[in-house]
Coordinates of N, CA and C in Angstrom, one line a residue:
X1428 N 0.8 -1.2 0.0 CA 0.0 0.0 0.0 C 0.9 1.3 0.0
X1429 N 0.5 2.2 -0.8 CA 1.2 3.5 -0.8 C 1.0 4.2 0.5
X1430 N 2.1 4.8 1.0 CA 2.0 5.5 2.3 C 1.1 6.7 2.3
X1431 N 1.0 7.4 1.2 CA 0.0 8.5 1.1 C -1.4 8.0 1.3
X1432 N -1.7 6.9 0.7 CA -3.1 6.3 0.8 C -3.3 5.8 2.2
X1433 N -2.3 5.3 2.9 CA -2.4 4.9 4.3 C -2.7 6.1 5.2
X1434 N -2.0 7.2 4.9 CA -2.3 8.4 5.7 C -3.7 8.9 5.5
X1435 N -4.2 8.8 4.3 CA -5.6 9.2 4.0 C -6.6 8.4 4.7
X1436 N -6.3 7.1 4.8 CA -7.2 6.1 5.5 C -7.2 6.4 7.0
X1437 N -6.0 6.7 7.5 CA -5.9 7.0 9.0 C -6.6 8.3 9.4
X1438 N -6.8 9.2 8.4 CA -7.4 10.5 8.8 C -8.9 10.2 9.2
X1439 N -9.5 9.3 8.6 CA -10.9 8.9 9.0 C -11.8 10.1 9.0
X1440 N -11.8 10.8 7.8 CA -12.7 12.0 7.6 C -12.3 13.2 8.5
X1441 N -11.2 13.2 9.2 CA -10.7 14.3 10.0 C -9.8 15.2 9.1
X1442 N -9.7 16.4 9.6 CA -8.8 17.3 8.9 C -7.4 17.1 9.6
X1443 N -6.3 17.2 8.8 CA -5.0 17.0 9.4 C -4.7 17.8 10.7
X1444 N -5.2 19.0 10.8 CA -5.0 19.8 12.0 C -5.7 19.3 13.2
X1445 N -6.6 18.3 13.0 CA -7.4 17.8 14.2 C -6.7 16.5 14.7
X1446 N -5.7 16.0 14.0 CA -5.1 14.7 14.3 C -4.0 14.9 15.4
X1447 N -4.0 14.2 16.5 CA -3.0 14.2 17.5 C -2.1 13.0 17.5
X1448 N -2.8 11.8 17.2 CA -2.1 10.5 17.1 C -2.2 9.9 15.7
X1449 N -1.1 9.5 15.2 CA -1.2 8.9 13.8 C -0.3 7.6 13.8
X1450 N -0.9 6.5 13.5 CA -0.3 5.2 13.4 C -0.2 4.7 12.0
X1451 N 1.0 4.5 11.5 CA 1.2 4.0 10.1 C 2.1 2.8 10.2
X1452 N 1.7 1.8 11.0 CA 2.6 0.6 11.2 C 2.3 -0.5 10.2
X1453 N 3.4 -1.4 10.1 CA 3.3 -2.7 9.5 C 2.7 -2.7 8.0
X1454 N 3.4 -2.1 7.1 CA 3.2 -2.3 5.7 C 4.4 -1.9 4.9
X1455 N 4.6 -2.4 3.8 CA 5.8 -2.2 3.0 C 5.6 -1.1 2.0
X1456 N 6.6 -0.3 1.8 CA 6.5 0.7 0.8 C 8.0 1.1 0.3
X1457 N 8.2 2.2 -0.3 CA 9.5 2.5 -0.9 C 10.5 2.9 0.1
X1458 N 10.2 3.0 1.4 CA 11.2 3.3 2.4 C 11.3 4.8 2.7
X1459 N 10.5 5.6 2.1 CA 10.5 7.1 2.3 C 9.2 7.6 2.9
X1460 N 9.3 8.6 3.7 CA 8.1 9.2 4.3 C 7.3 10.0 3.2
X1461 N 6.0 9.8 3.2 CA 5.1 10.5 2.3 C 3.8 10.7 2.9
X1462 N 3.0 11.6 2.3 CA 1.6 11.8 2.8 C 1.5 12.7 4.0
X1463 N 2.6 13.1 4.6 CA 2.6 14.0 5.8 C 2.9 15.4 5.3
X1464 N 2.3 16.4 6.0 CA 2.6 17.8 5.7 C 2.5 18.6 6.9
X1465 N 2.8 19.9 6.7 CA 2.8 20.8 7.8 C 1.4 21.0 8.4
X1466 N 0.4 20.6 7.6 CA -1.0 20.7 8.1 C -1.3 19.9 9.3
X1467 N -0.4 18.9 9.6 CA -0.6 18.1 10.8 C 0.1 18.8 12.0
X1468 N -0.3 20.1 12.2 CA 0.4 21.0 13.1 C 0.3 20.6 14.6
X1469 N -0.8 19.8 14.9 CA -1.1 19.4 16.3 C -0.7 18.0 16.6
X1470 N 0.0 17.4 15.7 CA 0.4 16.0 15.9 C 1.4 15.8 17.1
X1471 N 1.0 14.9 18.0 CA 1.8 14.7 19.2 C 2.4 13.3 19.2
X1472 N 1.8 12.3 18.5 CA 2.3 10.9 18.5 C 2.3 10.4 17.1
X1473 N 3.5 9.9 16.7 CA 3.6 9.4 15.3 C 4.3 8.0 15.4
X1474 N 3.7 7.0 14.9 CA 4.2 5.6 14.9 C 4.4 5.1 13.4
X1475 N 5.6 4.7 13.1 CA 5.9 4.2 11.8 C 6.8 2.9 12.0
X1476 N 6.2 1.9 12.6 CA 6.8 0.7 13.0 C 6.8 -0.3 11.8
X1477 N 8.0 -0.9 11.5 CA 8.0 -2.0 10.5 C 7.4 -1.6 9.2
X1478 N 7.9 -0.5 8.6 CA 7.4 -0.1 7.3 C 8.6 0.0 6.3
X1479 N 9.7 -0.6 6.6 CA 10.9 -0.6 5.7 C 11.4 0.8 5.5
X1480 N 11.3 1.6 6.5 CA 11.7 3.0 6.4 C 13.3 3.1 6.4
X1481 N 13.8 3.7 5.4 CA 15.3 3.9 5.3 C 15.7 5.3 5.4
X1482 N 14.8 6.3 5.4 CA 15.2 7.7 5.4 C 14.1 8.5 6.1
X1483 N 14.5 9.5 6.9 CA 13.6 10.5 7.5 C 13.6 11.8 6.8
X1484 N 14.2 11.9 5.6 CA 14.4 13.2 5.0 C 13.1 13.9 4.7
X1485 N 12.0 13.2 4.4 CA 10.8 13.9 4.0 C 9.9 14.2 5.2
X1486 N 10.4 14.0 6.4 CA 9.6 14.3 7.6 C 9.4 15.8 7.7
X1487 N 8.1 16.3 7.7 CA 7.9 17.8 7.9 C 8.2 18.2 9.3
X1488 N 8.2 19.5 9.6 CA 8.4 20.0 10.9 C 7.1 19.9 11.7
X1489 N 7.2 19.2 12.8 CA 6.0 19.0 13.7 C 6.4 19.6 15.1
X1490 N 6.0 20.8 15.4 CA 6.5 21.5 16.6 C 5.9 20.9 17.9
X1491 N 4.7 20.2 17.7 CA 4.1 19.6 18.9 C 4.4 18.1 19.1
X1492 N 5.1 17.5 18.2 CA 5.4 16.1 18.3 C 6.2 15.7 19.5
X1493 N 5.7 14.8 20.3 CA 6.4 14.4 21.6 C 6.8 13.0 21.6
X1494 N 6.2 12.1 20.9 CA 6.6 10.7 20.9 C 6.6 10.1 19.5
X1495 N 7.7 9.5 19.2 CA 7.9 8.9 17.8 C 8.4 7.4 18.0
X1496 N 7.6 6.5 17.3 CA 7.9 5.1 17.3 C 8.5 4.8 15.9
X1497 N 9.7 4.3 15.8 CA 10.4 4.0 14.5 C 11.0 2.6 14.6
X1498 N 10.5 1.7 15.5 CA 11.2 0.4 15.7 C 11.0 -0.5 14.5
X1499 N 11.9 -1.4 14.3 CA 11.9 -2.5 13.3 C 11.9 -1.9 11.9
X1500 N 12.8 -0.9 11.7 CA 13.1 -0.4 10.4 C 14.6 -0.5 10.1
X1501 N 15.0 -0.4 8.8 CA 16.4 -0.4 8.5 C 17.1 0.9 8.6
X1502 N 16.7 1.8 9.5 CA 17.4 3.1 9.6 C 18.8 3.0 10.1
X1503 N 19.7 3.7 9.5 CA 21.1 3.6 10.0 C 21.7 5.0 10.3
X1504 N 20.9 6.0 10.2 CA 21.3 7.4 10.5 C 20.2 8.4 10.1
X1505 N 20.7 9.6 9.9 CA 19.8 10.7 9.5 C 18.9 11.3 10.7
X1506 N 19.4 11.1 11.9 CA 18.7 11.5 13.0 C 18.7 13.1 13.2
X1507 N 19.5 13.7 12.4 CA 19.5 15.2 12.5 C 18.2 15.8 12.0
X1508 N 17.5 15.0 11.2 CA 16.1 15.4 10.8 C 15.2 15.6 12.0
X1509 N 15.3 14.6 12.9 CA 14.5 14.7 14.1 C 14.9 15.9 15.0
X1510 N 16.2 16.1 15.1 CA 16.7 17.2 15.9 C 16.2 18.6 15.4
X1511 N 16.1 18.7 14.0 CA 15.7 19.9 13.4 C 14.2 20.1 13.4
X1512 N 13.4 19.0 13.2 CA 12.0 19.2 12.9 C 11.0 18.7 14.0
X1513 N 11.6 18.1 15.1 CA 10.7 17.7 16.2 C 11.2 18.3 17.5
X1514 N 11.2 19.6 17.7 CA 11.9 20.2 18.8 C 11.3 19.9 20.2
X1515 N 10.1 19.4 20.2 CA 9.4 19.0 21.5 C 9.5 17.6 21.8
X1516 N 10.3 16.8 21.1 CA 10.3 15.4 21.2 C 10.8 14.9 22.6
X1517 N 10.0 14.0 23.3 CA 10.3 13.5 24.6 C 10.7 12.1 24.6
X1518 N 10.1 11.3 23.7 CA 10.3 9.8 23.7 C 10.6 9.3 22.3
X1519 N 11.7 8.6 22.1 CA 12.0 8.1 20.8 C 12.4 6.6 20.8
X1520 N 11.7 5.8 20.0 CA 12.0 4.4 20.0 C 12.6 4.0 18.6
X1521 N 13.9 3.6 18.7 CA 14.6 3.2 17.5 C 15.0 1.7 17.6
X1522 N 14.4 1.0 18.4 CA 14.7 -0.4 18.6 C 14.6 -1.2 17.3
X1523 N 15.5 -2.1 17.1 CA 15.5 -3.0 15.9 C 15.9 -2.3 14.6
X1524 N 16.6 -1.2 14.7 CA 17.1 -0.5 13.5 C 18.6 -0.9 13.3
X1525 N 19.3 -0.2 12.3 CA 20.6 -0.6 12.0 C 21.7 0.5 12.5
X1526 N 21.4 1.0 13.6 CA 22.3 2.0 14.2 C 23.5 1.2 14.9
X1527 N 24.7 1.6 14.4 CA 25.9 0.8 14.9 C 26.9 1.6 15.7
X1528 N 26.8 2.9 15.6 CA 27.8 3.8 16.2 C 27.2 4.8 17.2
X1529 N 27.9 5.0 18.3 CA 27.4 6.0 19.3 C 27.2 7.4 18.6
X1530 N 28.2 7.8 17.8 CA 28.1 9.1 17.1 C 26.9 9.3 16.3
X1531 N 26.3 8.2 15.8 CA 25.0 8.4 15.1 C 23.9 9.0 15.9
X1532 N 24.0 8.9 17.2 CA 23.0 9.5 18.1 C 23.3 10.9 18.5
X1533 N 24.4 11.4 18.1 CA 24.9 12.8 18.5 C 23.9 13.9 18.1
X1534 N 23.2 13.8 16.9 CA 22.3 14.9 16.6 C 21.2 15.1 17.7
X1535 N 20.9 14.0 18.4 CA 19.8 14.1 19.4 C 20.2 15.0 20.6
X1536 N 21.4 15.5 20.7 CA 21.8 16.4 21.7 C 21.0 17.7 21.6
X1537 N 20.5 18.0 20.4 CA 19.8 19.2 20.1 C 18.3 19.1 20.6
X1538 N 18.0 18.0 21.1 CA 16.6 17.8 21.6 C 16.6 18.0 23.1
X1539 N 16.4 19.1 23.7 CA 16.5 19.3 25.1 C 15.5 18.6 26.0
X1540 N 14.3 18.3 25.4 CA 13.3 17.6 26.1 C 13.3 16.1 26.0
X1541 N 14.2 15.6 25.3 CA 14.3 14.1 25.1 C 14.6 13.4 26.5
X1542 N 13.7 12.6 26.9 CA 13.8 11.9 28.2 C 14.0 10.4 28.1
X1543 N 13.5 9.9 27.0 CA 13.5 8.4 26.8 C 14.0 8.0 25.4
X1544 N 15.0 7.2 25.3 CA 15.6 6.8 24.1 C 15.7 5.2 24.1
X1545 N 15.2 4.6 23.0 CA 15.3 3.1 23.0 C 15.9 2.6 21.7
X1546 N 17.2 2.4 21.7 CA 17.8 1.7 20.5 C 18.0 0.2 20.7
X1547 N 17.2 -0.4 21.6 CA 17.3 -1.8 21.9 C 17.4 -2.6 20.6
X1548 N 18.2 -3.7 20.6 CA 18.4 -4.6 19.5 C 19.1 -3.9 18.3
X1549 N 19.6 -2.7 18.5 CA 20.5 -2.1 17.5 C 22.0 -2.6 17.8
X1550 N 22.8 -2.6 16.8 CA 24.2 -3.1 17.0 C 24.9 -2.2 18.0
X1551 N 24.5 -0.9 18.1 CA 25.2 0.0 19.0 C 25.2 -0.5 20.4
X1552 N 24.2 -1.2 20.8 CA 24.0 -1.6 22.2 C 25.0 -2.7 22.6
X1553 N 25.7 -3.3 21.7 CA 26.7 -4.3 22.1 C 28.1 -3.7 22.3
X1554 N 28.3 -2.4 22.1 CA 29.5 -1.8 22.3 C 29.9 -1.7 23.7
X1555 N 31.2 -1.7 24.0 CA 31.6 -1.6 25.4 C 31.2 -0.2 26.0
X1556 N 30.8 -0.2 27.2 CA 30.4 1.1 27.9 C 29.3 1.8 27.1
X1557 N 28.5 1.1 26.4 CA 27.4 1.6 25.6 C 26.5 2.6 26.5
X1558 N 26.0 2.1 27.6 CA 25.1 2.9 28.4 C 25.8 4.1 28.9
X1559 N 26.9 3.9 29.5 CA 27.7 5.1 30.1 C 27.9 6.1 29.0
X1560 N 28.3 5.7 27.8 CA 28.6 6.6 26.7 C 27.4 7.4 26.2
X1561 N 26.3 6.7 26.1 CA 25.1 7.4 25.7 C 24.6 8.4 26.7
X1562 N 24.6 8.1 28.0 CA 24.2 9.0 29.0 C 25.1 10.2 29.0
X1563 N 26.4 10.0 28.8 CA 27.4 11.1 28.7 C 27.1 12.0 27.5
X1564 N 26.8 11.3 26.4 CA 26.5 12.1 25.1 C 25.2 12.9 25.2
X1565 N 24.2 12.3 25.9 CA 22.9 12.9 25.9 C 22.5 13.1 27.4
X1566 N 23.0 14.1 28.1 CA 22.8 14.2 29.5 C 21.3 14.6 29.8
X1567 N 20.5 14.9 28.9 CA 19.1 15.2 29.1 C 18.3 14.0 29.3
X1568 N 18.9 12.8 28.9 CA 18.1 11.6 29.0 C 17.9 11.2 30.5
X1569 N 16.7 10.6 30.7 CA 16.3 10.0 31.9 C 16.4 8.5 31.8
X1570 N 15.9 8.0 30.7 CA 15.8 6.5 30.5 C 16.5 6.1 29.2
X1571 N 17.2 5.0 29.2 CA 17.8 4.4 28.0 C 17.5 3.0 28.0
X1572 N 16.8 2.6 26.9 CA 16.3 1.2 26.8 C 15.4 0.8 28.1
X1573 N 14.7 1.8 28.6 CA 13.8 1.5 29.7 C 14.3 1.5 31.1
X1574 N 15.6 1.9 31.2 CA 16.3 2.0 32.5 C 17.0 3.3 32.6
X1575 N 17.1 3.8 33.9 CA 17.8 5.1 34.1 C 19.3 4.8 34.3
X1576 N 20.1 5.8 34.6 CA 21.5 5.6 34.7 C 21.9 4.7 35.9
X1577 N 21.0 4.5 36.8 CA 21.3 3.7 38.0 C 20.6 2.3 37.8
X1578 N 20.2 2.0 36.6 CA 19.6 0.7 36.3 C 18.3 0.5 36.9
X1579 N 17.6 1.6 37.2 CA 16.2 1.5 37.7 C 15.2 1.5 36.6
X1580 N 14.3 0.6 36.6 CA 13.4 0.4 35.4 C 12.4 1.6 35.4
X1581 N 12.1 2.0 34.2 CA 11.2 3.1 34.0 C 9.8 2.6 34.4
X1582 N 8.9 3.5 35.0 CA 7.5 3.1 35.3 C 6.8 2.9 34.0
X1583 N 5.6 2.3 34.1 CA 4.8 2.0 32.9 C 4.4 3.2 32.1
X1584 N 4.1 4.3 32.8 CA 3.8 5.5 32.1 C 5.0 6.2 31.5
X1585 N 4.8 6.9 30.4 CA 5.9 7.5 29.7 C 6.3 8.8 30.4
X1586 N 7.5 9.4 30.1 CA 8.0 10.5 30.9 C 7.0 11.7 30.8
X1587 N 6.3 11.9 29.7 CA 5.4 13.0 29.5 C 4.3 12.8 30.5
X1588 N 3.8 11.6 30.7 CA 2.7 11.4 31.7 C 3.2 11.6 33.1
X1589 N 4.4 11.2 33.3 CA 5.0 11.5 34.7 C 5.0 12.9 35.0
X1590 N 5.4 13.8 34.0 CA 5.4 15.2 34.2 C 4.0 15.7 34.5
X1591 N 3.0 15.2 33.8 CA 1.7 15.7 34.0 C 1.2 15.3 35.4
X1592 N 1.5 14.0 35.8 CA 1.1 13.6 37.1 C 1.8 14.4 38.2
X1593 N 3.1 14.8 38.0 CA 3.8 15.6 39.0 C 3.1 17.0 39.1
X1594 N 2.7 17.5 37.9 CA 2.1 18.8 37.9 C 0.7 18.7 38.6
X1595 N 0.0 17.6 38.3 CA -1.3 17.5 39.0 C -1.1 17.4 40.5
X1596 N -0.1 16.7 41.0 CA 0.1 16.5 42.4 C 0.5 17.9 43.0
X1597 N 1.3 18.7 42.2 CA 1.6 20.0 42.7 C 0.4 20.9 42.9
X1598 N -0.5 20.8 41.9 CA -1.8 21.6 41.9 C -2.6 21.1 43.1
X1599 N -2.7 19.8 43.4 CA -3.5 19.3 44.5 C -2.9 19.8 45.8
X1600 N -1.5 19.8 45.9 CA -0.9 20.2 47.1 C -1.2 21.7 47.4
X1601 N -1.2 22.5 46.3 CA -1.5 23.9 46.4 C -2.9 24.1 46.9
X1602 N -3.8 23.3 46.3 CA -5.2 23.4 46.7 C -5.4 23.1 48.2
X1603 N -4.7 22.0 48.6 CA -4.8 21.6 50.1 C -4.2 22.7 51.0
X1604 N -3.1 23.3 50.5 CA -2.6 24.4 51.3 C -3.5 25.6 51.4
X1605 N -4.2 25.9 50.3 CA -5.2 27.0 50.3 C -6.3 26.6 51.2
X1606 N -6.8 25.4 51.2 CA -7.9 25.0 52.1 C -7.5 25.1 53.6
X1607 N -6.2 24.7 53.9 CA -5.7 24.8 55.2 C -5.7 26.2 55.7
X1608 N -5.2 27.1 54.8 CA -5.1 28.5 55.1 C -6.5 29.1 55.3
X1609 N -7.5 28.7 54.5 CA -8.8 29.2 54.6 C -9.4 28.7 55.9
X1610 N -9.1 27.4 56.3 CA -9.6 26.8 57.5 C -9.1 27.6 58.7
X1611 N -7.8 27.9 58.7 CA -7.2 28.7 59.8 C -7.8 30.1 59.9
X1612 N -8.1 30.7 58.7 CA -8.7 32.0 58.7 C -10.1 32.0 59.4
X1613 N -10.8 30.9 59.0 CA -12.2 30.8 59.5 C -12.1 30.6 61.1
X1614 N -11.2 29.8 61.5 CA -11.0 29.5 63.0 C -10.7 30.8 63.7
X1615 N -9.8 31.6 63.1 CA -9.4 32.9 63.7 C -10.6 33.8 63.7
X1616 N -11.4 33.9 62.6 CA -12.5 34.7 62.6 C -13.5 34.3 63.7
X1617 N -13.7 33.0 63.8 CA -14.7 32.5 64.8 C -14.2 32.9 66.2
X1618 N -12.9 32.7 66.5 CA -12.3 33.1 67.8 C -12.5 34.6 68.1
X1619 N -12.3 35.4 67.0 CA -12.4 36.8 67.2 C -13.9 37.2 67.5
X1620 N -14.8 36.5 66.8 CA -16.2 36.8 67.1 C -16.6 36.4 68.5
X1621 N -16.1 35.2 69.0 CA -16.4 34.8 70.3 C -15.9 35.8 71.3
X1622 N -14.6 36.2 71.1 CA -14.0 37.2 72.0 C -14.8 38.5 72.0
X1623 N -15.3 38.9 70.8 CA -16.1 40.2 70.8 C -17.4 40.0 71.5
X1624 N -18.0 38.8 71.3 CA -19.2 38.5 72.0 C -19.0 38.5 73.5
X1625 N -17.9 37.9 74.0 CA -17.6 37.9 75.4 C -17.4 39.3 76.0
X1626 N -16.7 40.2 75.2 CA -16.5 41.6 75.7 C -17.9 42.3 75.8
X1627 N -18.7 42.1 74.7 CA -20.0 42.7 74.8 C -20.9 42.2 75.9
X1628 N -20.8 40.9 76.2 CA -21.6 40.3 77.4 C -21.1 41.0 78.7
X1629 N -19.7 41.1 78.8 CA -19.2 41.7 80.0 C -19.7 43.2 80.1
X1630 N -19.7 43.9 79.0 CA -20.1 45.3 79.0 C -21.6 45.4 79.4
X1631 N -22.4 44.4 78.9 CA -23.8 44.4 79.2 C -24.0 44.2 80.7
X1632 N -23.2 43.2 81.2 CA -23.3 43.0 82.7 C -22.9 44.2 83.5
X1633 N -21.9 44.9 83.1 CA -21.4 46.1 83.8 C -22.5 47.1 83.8
X1634 N -23.1 47.3 82.6 CA -24.2 48.3 82.5 C -25.4 47.9 83.3
X1635 N -25.7 46.6 83.4 CA -26.8 46.2 84.2 C -26.5 46.5 85.7
X1636 N -25.2 46.2 86.1 CA -24.8 46.5 87.5 C -24.9 47.9 87.8
X1637 N -24.5 48.8 86.9 CA -24.6 50.2 87.2 C -26.0 50.7 87.3
X1638 N -26.9 50.1 86.5 CA -28.3 50.5 86.6 C -28.9 50.1 87.9
X1639 N -28.5 48.9 88.4 CA -29.0 48.4 89.7 C -28.6 49.3 90.8
X1640 N -27.3 49.8 90.7 CA -26.8 50.6 91.8 C -27.5 52.0 91.8
X1641 N -27.8 52.5 90.5 CA -28.5 53.8 90.5 C -29.9 53.7 91.1
X1642 N -30.5 52.5 90.8 CA -31.9 52.3 91.4 C -31.8 52.3 92.9
X1643 N -30.8 51.8 93.5 CA -30.7 51.7 95.0 C -30.3 53.0 95.7
X1644 N -29.6 53.9 94.9 CA -29.2 55.2 95.5 C -30.4 56.0 95.7
X1645 N -30.7 56.5 97.0 CA -31.9 57.3 97.2 C -31.8 58.7 96.6
X1646 N -33.0 59.2 96.1 CA -33.0 60.5 95.6 C -32.8 61.6 96.7
X1647 N -32.5 62.8 96.3 CA -32.2 63.9 97.3 C -33.5 64.1 98.1
X1648 N -33.3 64.2 99.4 CA -34.4 64.4 100.3 C -35.2 63.2 100.8
X1649 N -34.8 62.0 100.2 CA -35.5 60.8 100.6 C -34.6 60.1 101.6
X1650 N -35.3 59.2 102.4 CA -34.5 58.4 103.4 C -34.3 57.1 102.8
X1651 N -33.2 56.6 103.2 CA -32.9 55.2 102.8 C -33.9 54.2 103.5
X1652 N -34.3 53.2 102.8 CA -35.2 52.3 103.4 C -34.4 51.3 104.2

């Protein structure tokens, strides 16, 4: 199937600007990207797994693209295209490609948001000090082949979702703090009201006492009873 026809089918009567996820997996074609354009301006996830892809040269610039799946293709380089045209990229899967040298990954240094890289089953992974070298080359990475620099496995959620969860937790904490402050303010207001009520009660009692004394004091010319 022609890749342009596949893209048309995946649109499913949507306009390109409405598409956020696009899956073009598992079919054979001429090895080049086609059918994609700048009209996919809101694209966030692109998957082109096992489509005999040999070049990324025709990839348009996607400023919102965050996750790219390119596993099981014969790609051997050309990653500078991703560095130039996917500036928001967070997660990249290159497993099962033909990447043999650490320097092939060097263009990815230009992707400051890249947190997860997966070249699993590429020849580069059998080089000595592979993991240490990649983490040194790409210090912005958190996970390489699903593990961090201390060999701790990545959680099931992707790095972007983790960031969202952390943001949600921060928002919840701020809301809790606001509620606590509001609660303390209410308690202080109640305490002040009770104190004011007590002062008024004491004042009323003093006034009543003075009135009683005035009643008991005899008028001029009268005798005390």
